Every structure is written in C-alpha cells, then in structure tokens.
Amino acid sequence: MTYQTEGCLRVGQPAPDFTATAVVDQEFKTIKLSDYRGKYVVLFFYPLDFTFVCPTEITAFSDRFDEFKQLGTEVLGVSVDSEFSHLAWIQTDRKSGGVGDLNYPLVSDIKKEISIAYNVLEPEAGVALRGLFIIDKDGVVQHSTINNLSFGRSVDETLRTLQAIQYVQSHPDEVCPAGWKPGDATMNPDPVKSKNFFAAV
C-alpha cells in the first residue's frame, strides 16, 4: 500500500492518494483513489468490523447508494480491518450483526497508513475515528467531519453537503447559505448584491 501526504490534511488540499485491497462484490480487488478522478468521492472511515454503530452507517450508505450515484459520486468505506474480516462481515446477514452485500467497496487499512494520512487514527485505540471526506472531481478535499467513536453520521447531511459543493462549483458566482438544499435561494458573495438575498428572507 502506498500513500502520500504532507502535514495535517485540510480542506482545499489534494486528498492523499492510496492503493489498497478492498472487498467489491465479495471479491478482493486492488483499488486506487486516483482512479476515481473525474468523479466525486465520499470517503468515510469507521473503527472496526463486527461492532455496533458501524453497521448502521455502512448499511445506510449502501441502501442510499443510488442517490450518490445519480450525483456522479462514489462511496468508499475504510477501516483498519483486513480484507478477510471485511468479507466475513459482508457475508454475515444484517439480522446477525453483519452488513450483507454492499453497493460500494470496503477498503482494508490494516497497516493504518490511510488513517494516518487522513489524520483520523486514534492512536490509543488503534482504530480510525469516524472521519468523512468529500473529495471533488479534481481530487481536492472539499469537506471533512470527524466524529468520536460512539456516535454515527447522517447520510442526509452528507448528501446535502455534497449537493451544495456541486452547486457552488458549477455556479462560481453564488454561495449557499446555512441549511441550503437544492431549489433553495442562494446569494451572491458581494456586499451589495447579497442584500437581495437578505431582503427576501
């Protein structure tokens, strides 16, 4: 596995590339982040397979994968487990604590190099925090959130944020206010023109 990073990763910087083994359709495949260039990527880290909060997140992203696909976006899940653990978890029924078949790859970060590159490794526990990164078509990190181990993330909020990123990237003269959703009003980031937005609120 290879990765590249310089210092602490921040929004606006290139996403550290990596090559790793993933489970895709119950098969082991080598994937490379840079192979997804030209698409948006939701890259999320979770602590461990066969745990409690993790399967709720992983299945939620899988169940709504088509919504990401329609937005030209791929989803990648990463943990420090081996690809063998990933496969066993996928082959375990949801009612028994497994995740079942998934619509996106689960990546093995057994050497913890990807977690380190994305600055989400919790060193004492030896697992990744719940980091989530939205990477644009040019491979640049546009959004990041990191939750502690005990609480999960929202697919709805991830989709909303992704849609906002895509909107402002395709409308460079507009910005999205708090809670913006597709169809809502935007504003022009200008001291005079922005008054049109505030006058209508």
Short mmCIF file of C-alpha atoms in Angstrom, two decimals:
data_model
loop_
_atom_site.label_atom_id
_atom_site.label_comp_id
_atom_site.label_asym_id
_atom_site.label_seq_id
_atom_site.Cartn_x
_atom_site.Cartn_y
_atom_site.Cartn_z
CA MET A 1 0.00 0.00 0.00
CA THR A 2 1.22 3.49 -0.79
CA TYR A 3 0.05 6.89 0.32
CA GLN A 4 1.20 10.46 0.18
CA THR A 5 0.56 13.37 2.49
CA GLU A 6 2.30 16.47 3.78
CA GLY A 7 1.50 17.68 7.26
CA CYS A 8 -2.04 17.82 8.61
CA LEU A 9 -4.73 17.37 5.96
CA ARG A 10 -7.04 20.36 5.48
CA VAL A 11 -10.00 21.24 3.30
CA GLY A 12 -8.79 22.65 -0.02
CA GLN A 13 -5.79 20.32 -0.20
CA PRO A 14 -5.36 17.33 -2.51
CA ALA A 15 -6.74 14.14 -0.99
CA PRO A 16 -3.85 11.78 -0.15
CA ASP A 17 -3.76 9.05 -2.76
CA PHE A 18 -3.64 5.42 -1.72
CA THR A 19 -3.55 1.94 -3.20
CA ALA A 20 -5.19 -0.77 -1.10
CA THR A 21 -7.11 -4.03 -1.16
CA ALA A 22 -10.88 -3.72 -0.99
CA VAL A 23 -13.83 -6.07 -1.00
CA VAL A 24 -16.00 -5.36 -4.03
CA ASP A 25 -18.96 -7.65 -4.78
CA GLN A 26 -17.46 -10.24 -2.40
CA GLU A 27 -14.16 -10.26 -4.29
CA PHE A 28 -10.74 -8.87 -3.37
CA LYS A 29 -9.69 -6.05 -5.66
CA THR A 30 -6.89 -3.51 -5.62
CA ILE A 31 -8.24 -0.01 -5.81
CA LYS A 32 -6.52 3.35 -6.08
CA LEU A 33 -8.14 6.60 -5.01
CA SER A 34 -6.74 8.49 -8.01
CA ASP A 35 -8.57 6.06 -10.33
CA TYR A 36 -11.76 7.85 -9.24
CA ARG A 37 -10.56 11.19 -10.60
CA GLY A 38 -13.34 12.80 -12.60
CA LYS A 39 -15.94 11.72 -10.03
CA TYR A 40 -16.82 12.95 -6.59
CA VAL A 41 -15.89 10.58 -3.77
CA VAL A 42 -17.34 10.21 -0.28
CA LEU A 43 -14.54 8.57 1.68
CA PHE A 44 -15.51 7.56 5.19
CA PHE A 45 -13.62 5.81 7.98
CA TYR A 46 -15.14 3.66 10.71
CA PRO A 47 -13.49 1.93 13.69
CA LEU A 48 -13.99 -1.82 13.26
CA ASP A 49 -15.99 -4.56 11.59
CA PHE A 50 -18.41 -6.56 13.74
CA THR A 51 -19.17 -3.65 16.06
CA PHE A 52 -22.33 -1.71 16.87
CA VAL A 53 -22.67 1.79 15.41
CA CYS A 54 -20.58 0.93 12.33
CA PRO A 55 -23.05 -1.40 10.61
CA THR A 56 -25.82 1.19 10.91
CA GLU A 57 -23.71 3.69 8.99
CA ILE A 58 -22.37 1.23 6.43
CA THR A 59 -25.79 -0.16 5.53
CA ALA A 60 -27.34 3.32 5.46
CA PHE A 61 -24.80 4.49 2.86
CA SER A 62 -25.30 1.28 0.88
CA ASP A 63 -29.10 1.50 0.93
CA ARG A 64 -28.94 5.02 -0.48
CA PHE A 65 -26.01 4.49 -2.82
CA ASP A 66 -28.15 5.19 -5.90
CA GLU A 67 -28.66 8.75 -4.66
CA PHE A 68 -24.89 9.26 -4.62
CA LYS A 69 -24.53 7.54 -7.98
CA GLN A 70 -27.04 9.96 -9.51
CA LEU A 71 -24.78 12.79 -8.34
CA GLY A 72 -21.72 11.28 -10.05
CA THR A 73 -20.30 10.21 -6.71
CA GLU A 74 -18.60 7.04 -5.50
CA VAL A 75 -18.56 5.89 -1.87
CA LEU A 76 -15.61 4.17 -0.17
CA GLY A 77 -15.63 2.78 3.40
CA VAL A 78 -12.32 2.25 5.22
CA SER A 79 -11.30 0.57 8.47
CA VAL A 80 -8.14 -0.97 9.92
CA ASP A 81 -9.58 -4.48 9.49
CA SER A 82 -8.20 -6.94 6.95
CA GLU A 83 -9.97 -7.69 3.69
CA PHE A 84 -10.77 -11.13 5.16
CA SER A 85 -12.63 -9.53 8.05
CA HIS A 86 -14.48 -7.26 5.61
CA LEU A 87 -15.53 -10.27 3.54
CA ALA A 88 -16.72 -12.21 6.59
CA TRP A 89 -18.76 -9.22 7.74
CA ILE A 90 -20.33 -8.79 4.30
CA GLN A 91 -21.17 -12.48 4.23
CA THR A 92 -22.96 -12.14 7.59
CA ASP A 93 -26.67 -11.35 7.47
CA ARG A 94 -27.76 -7.96 8.79
CA LYS A 95 -30.04 -9.56 11.36
CA SER A 96 -26.97 -11.28 12.81
CA GLY A 97 -24.89 -8.10 13.08
CA GLY A 98 -23.41 -8.26 9.58
CA VAL A 99 -23.79 -5.79 6.74
CA GLY A 100 -24.73 -8.12 3.89
CA ASP A 101 -23.97 -7.28 0.29
CA LEU A 102 -22.87 -3.67 -0.18
CA ASN A 103 -23.10 -1.34 -3.14
CA TYR A 104 -19.62 0.13 -2.63
CA PRO A 105 -16.12 -1.12 -1.69
CA LEU A 106 -14.87 -1.69 1.86
CA VAL A 107 -11.17 -0.86 1.94
CA SER A 108 -8.63 -2.59 4.18
CA ASP A 109 -6.25 -0.24 6.01
CA ILE A 110 -4.61 -2.93 8.11
CA LYS A 111 -1.28 -1.05 8.18
CA LYS A 112 -3.16 2.09 9.26
CA GLU A 113 -1.39 4.16 6.64
CA ILE A 114 -4.57 5.62 5.12
CA SER A 115 -5.96 6.54 8.54
CA ILE A 116 -2.70 8.29 9.36
CA ALA A 117 -2.66 10.12 6.02
CA TYR A 118 -6.16 11.44 6.68
CA ASN A 119 -5.34 12.24 10.33
CA VAL A 120 -8.17 10.12 11.77
CA LEU A 121 -6.21 7.40 13.59
CA GLU A 122 -6.97 7.22 17.31
CA PRO A 123 -3.54 6.00 18.50
CA GLU A 124 -4.54 4.58 21.87
CA ALA A 125 -7.39 2.50 20.48
CA GLY A 126 -5.51 1.76 17.26
CA VAL A 127 -8.62 2.40 15.14
CA ALA A 128 -9.91 5.21 12.95
CA LEU A 129 -12.28 7.84 14.25
CA ARG A 130 -15.44 8.38 12.20
CA GLY A 131 -13.87 10.65 9.61
CA LEU A 132 -15.77 11.56 6.46
CA PHE A 133 -14.29 13.40 3.49
CA ILE A 134 -15.97 14.67 0.33
CA ILE A 135 -13.44 14.81 -2.49
CA ASP A 136 -14.23 16.63 -5.72
CA LYS A 137 -13.61 15.59 -9.33
CA ASP A 138 -10.12 17.10 -9.23
CA GLY A 139 -9.12 15.11 -6.16
CA VAL A 140 -9.38 18.05 -3.75
CA VAL A 141 -10.91 17.69 -0.27
CA GLN A 142 -13.95 19.99 -0.12
CA HIS A 143 -15.46 18.84 3.19
CA SER A 144 -14.39 16.87 6.24
CA THR A 145 -16.03 15.88 9.50
CA ILE A 146 -14.67 13.70 12.28
CA ASN A 147 -16.92 12.14 14.90
CA ASN A 148 -15.78 10.38 18.03
CA LEU A 149 -16.27 6.62 18.18
CA SER A 150 -19.64 6.47 19.94
CA PHE A 151 -21.98 8.24 17.51
CA GLY A 152 -22.73 7.86 13.83
CA ARG A 153 -23.06 10.19 10.88
CA SER A 154 -26.02 11.32 8.79
CA VAL A 155 -26.45 10.20 5.19
CA ASP A 156 -28.95 13.04 4.69
CA GLU A 157 -26.42 15.65 5.77
CA THR A 158 -23.68 14.07 3.65
CA LEU A 159 -25.94 14.23 0.58
CA ARG A 160 -26.95 17.83 1.36
CA THR A 161 -23.34 18.91 1.73
CA LEU A 162 -22.35 17.10 -1.46
CA GLN A 163 -25.15 18.85 -3.36
CA ALA A 164 -24.06 22.23 -2.00
CA ILE A 165 -20.45 21.58 -3.05
CA GLN A 166 -21.53 20.58 -6.53
CA TYR A 167 -23.81 23.62 -6.82
CA VAL A 168 -21.19 26.22 -5.93
CA GLN A 169 -18.59 24.53 -8.12
CA SER A 170 -20.95 24.81 -11.09
CA HIS A 171 -22.15 28.31 -10.12
CA PRO A 172 -18.92 30.13 -9.13
CA ASP A 173 -20.71 33.46 -8.59
CA GLU A 174 -23.04 32.05 -5.94
CA VAL A 175 -22.72 30.75 -2.38
CA CYS A 176 -25.08 28.59 -0.34
CA PRO A 177 -26.48 29.83 2.99
CA ALA A 178 -26.94 27.68 6.10
CA GLY A 179 -29.08 24.59 5.61
CA TRP A 180 -29.25 25.09 1.83
CA LYS A 181 -30.93 22.36 -0.20
CA PRO A 182 -31.44 22.10 -3.97
CA GLY A 183 -34.14 24.56 -5.00
CA ASP A 184 -33.44 26.97 -2.14
CA ALA A 185 -32.23 30.51 -2.75
CA THR A 186 -28.52 31.20 -2.95
CA MET A 187 -26.71 34.52 -2.66
CA ASN A 188 -24.05 36.47 -4.47
CA PRO A 189 -20.95 36.95 -2.28
CA ASP A 190 -20.95 40.71 -2.80
CA PRO A 191 -21.72 43.41 -0.18
CA VAL A 192 -24.37 44.98 -2.40
CA LYS A 193 -25.78 42.02 -4.34
CA SER A 194 -26.09 39.87 -1.21
CA LYS A 195 -28.75 42.30 0.07
CA ASN A 196 -31.17 40.80 -2.45
CA PHE A 197 -30.99 37.50 -0.57
CA PHE A 198 -31.33 39.03 2.90
CA ALA A 199 -34.21 41.27 1.78
CA ALA A 200 -36.16 38.21 0.66
CA VAL A 201 -35.60 36.16 3.82
#
